[in-house]
Amino acid sequence: MDRFIIRGGNRLEGDIQIGGAKNAGLKLMVAGLLTGERLILSNVPKIADIATMRDLLRQHGIAVENVDAEGRTLSIGGPIESVEAPYDIVSKMRASILVLGPLLARAHEARVSLPGGCAIGTRPVDMHLKGLETLGAEIRLEGGYINARAPGGLKGDRIVLPFASVGATENLLMAATLAKGRTEIVNAAREPEIGDLVECLNRMGARISGSGSGTLVIDGVDALHGAEHAVMADRIECGTYACAAGITGGDLRLLGGRISDLGAVVRTLEEAGVEVIAEENALRVRRNGPLHGVDIMTEPYPGFPTDMQAQFMAMLSMADGASMVTETIFENRFMHVPELNRMGARINVHGSSAIIRGVPKLSGAPVMATDLRASFSLILAGLAAAGETILSRIYHLDRGYEAVDRKLAAVGARIERIRE
């Protein structure tokens, strides 16, 4: 397995290009199941999860082809030849569950393995299934698979989500585009990636209103057509590199980053002593003074995202005073804490909260990645630590971040990928 060797202590300075959003690109690829015509997606990130989704769509018979030499523009579309999403593909990535709604909407049946992905919590799919049943689907769970049928097609109805689940909102949204009549999704998630999906679906001929309001109204249509759409910039990648500027006392321009996408992350960075300045088609993030301890609670957008919790914890481990991070979304998302403590951090976990007492320095150590975002928290700690950090199991990182070593090395980091 590949690993990173990081020699810390350098201040980061320069420009980093923010890529297309993983959490948008995957869902936009799935939208290609809703039409037999070609969906052209540009600004697609070159990460492992995108390759997994490509394999899954091809399993269904959908053609996924590179339009450009770099593979950042994809052409997706074609007839559905199989309605089965098998375990060997779905187990690699939780977002695979999102083929369920589009398959039901277009083919009126689906057989989808229960999903895998990062081991950060149970993340049940109950809301997906109950919402689809409200739209008229017949669902049975057998042998680790979701077997679903909608013999007469899906029918619009009112769905009230008990929690603003991103995945459930996306699955039900896509299913409803081809349902008969009107569907209303109440307490829908408001993440920018959902707005990006709505924009793309409407370009494909869907009739969706209410994006960003918490209530989505979808008037079903008989068919969707092809379209062209650019994947939005990755707000989590942007926030992650902002933390890199913060922990190293650096000055970075994050090309493609937008304050409007970051929600509570900008406010929390500024409270911690990191300056965020909007420029034309970029964000400038810099720290000149000390870091300050802050308290964080993860919440659905526009609250503080759970996908930024680990990165902030690494940064706050070197802040003046104490910080508290409370995780309300996933119950197992503190697995990076023992690894950070191996590097000299002082973090104590009490139930769903972690108390961080800032230390003046961290020390390099051999550490192990446990999930996607935890991987980058350990890189951040290594960038600021004295000595050498060896990070193993970086296949987690490759699922969601592109060219990390090259991007960081270009702004002054001493980081090397060792291929094994």
mmCIF file with all atom_site columns, C-alpha atoms in Angstrom, residues 14 17 21 36 63 73 85 89 98 103 139 180 224 235 249 274 299 345 373 395 411 415 418:
data_model
loop_
_atom_site.group_PDB
_atom_site.id
_atom_site.type_symbol
_atom_site.label_atom_id
_atom_site.label_alt_id
_atom_site.label_comp_id
_atom_site.label_asym_id
_atom_site.label_entity_id
_atom_site.label_seq_id
_atom_site.pdbx_PDB_ins_code
_atom_site.Cartn_x
_atom_site.Cartn_y
_atom_site.Cartn_z
_atom_site.occupancy
_atom_site.B_iso_or_equiv
_atom_site.pdbx_formal_charge
_atom_site.auth_seq_id
_atom_site.auth_comp_id
_atom_site.auth_asym_id
_atom_site.auth_atom_id
_atom_site.pdbx_PDB_model_num
ATOM 1  C CA . GLY A 1 14  ? 1.087   30.082 -3.273  1.00 0.00 ? 14  GLY A CA 1
ATOM 2  C CA . GLN A 1 17  ? -6.431  24.778 -7.806  1.00 0.00 ? 17  GLN A CA 1
ATOM 3  C CA . ALA A 1 21  ? -16.554 18.335 -5.965  1.00 0.00 ? 21  ALA A CA 1
ATOM 4  C CA . GLY A 1 36  ? -31.048 7.535  -22.688 1.00 0.00 ? 36  GLY A CA 1
ATOM 5  C CA . ALA A 1 63  ? -21.758 4.095  -21.509 1.00 0.00 ? 63  ALA A CA 1
ATOM 6  C CA . THR A 1 73  ? -15.111 15.667 -19.108 1.00 0.00 ? 73  THR A CA 1
ATOM 7  C CA . ALA A 1 85  ? -25.846 -2.995 -8.413  1.00 0.00 ? 85  ALA A CA 1
ATOM 8  C CA . ILE A 1 89  ? -18.855 -2.540 -6.438  1.00 0.00 ? 89  ILE A CA 1
ATOM 9  C CA . LEU A 1 98  ? -28.070 6.573  -5.108  1.00 0.00 ? 98  LEU A CA 1
ATOM 10 C CA . LEU A 1 103 ? -33.316 2.830  -11.593 1.00 0.00 ? 103 LEU A CA 1
ATOM 11 C CA . ILE A 1 139 ? -39.330 -2.919 -1.351  1.00 0.00 ? 139 ILE A CA 1
ATOM 12 C CA . LYS A 1 180 ? -46.332 10.828 -12.159 1.00 0.00 ? 180 LYS A CA 1
ATOM 13 C CA . LEU A 1 224 ? -35.420 13.675 -19.415 1.00 0.00 ? 224 LEU A CA 1
ATOM 14 C CA . ARG A 1 235 ? -16.016 23.105 -0.923  1.00 0.00 ? 235 ARG A CA 1
ATOM 15 C CA . GLY A 1 249 ? 0.796   30.030 9.312   1.00 0.00 ? 249 GLY A CA 1
ATOM 16 C CA . VAL A 1 274 ? -7.386  32.602 10.011  1.00 0.00 ? 274 VAL A CA 1
ATOM 17 C CA . GLU A 1 299 ? -24.700 20.286 11.722  1.00 0.00 ? 299 GLU A CA 1
ATOM 18 C CA . ALA A 1 345 ? -1.817  16.475 20.482  1.00 0.00 ? 345 ALA A CA 1
ATOM 19 C CA . ARG A 1 373 ? -11.249 13.040 6.006   1.00 0.00 ? 373 ARG A CA 1
ATOM 20 C CA . TYR A 1 395 ? -5.987  4.676  -0.262  1.00 0.00 ? 395 TYR A CA 1
ATOM 21 C CA . VAL A 1 411 ? 3.186   25.589 -2.278  1.00 0.00 ? 411 VAL A CA 1
ATOM 22 C CA . ILE A 1 415 ? 5.763   15.600 1.095   1.00 0.00 ? 415 ILE A CA 1
ATOM 23 C CA . ILE A 1 418 ? 6.106   6.192  -1.670  1.00 0.00 ? 418 ILE A CA 1
#
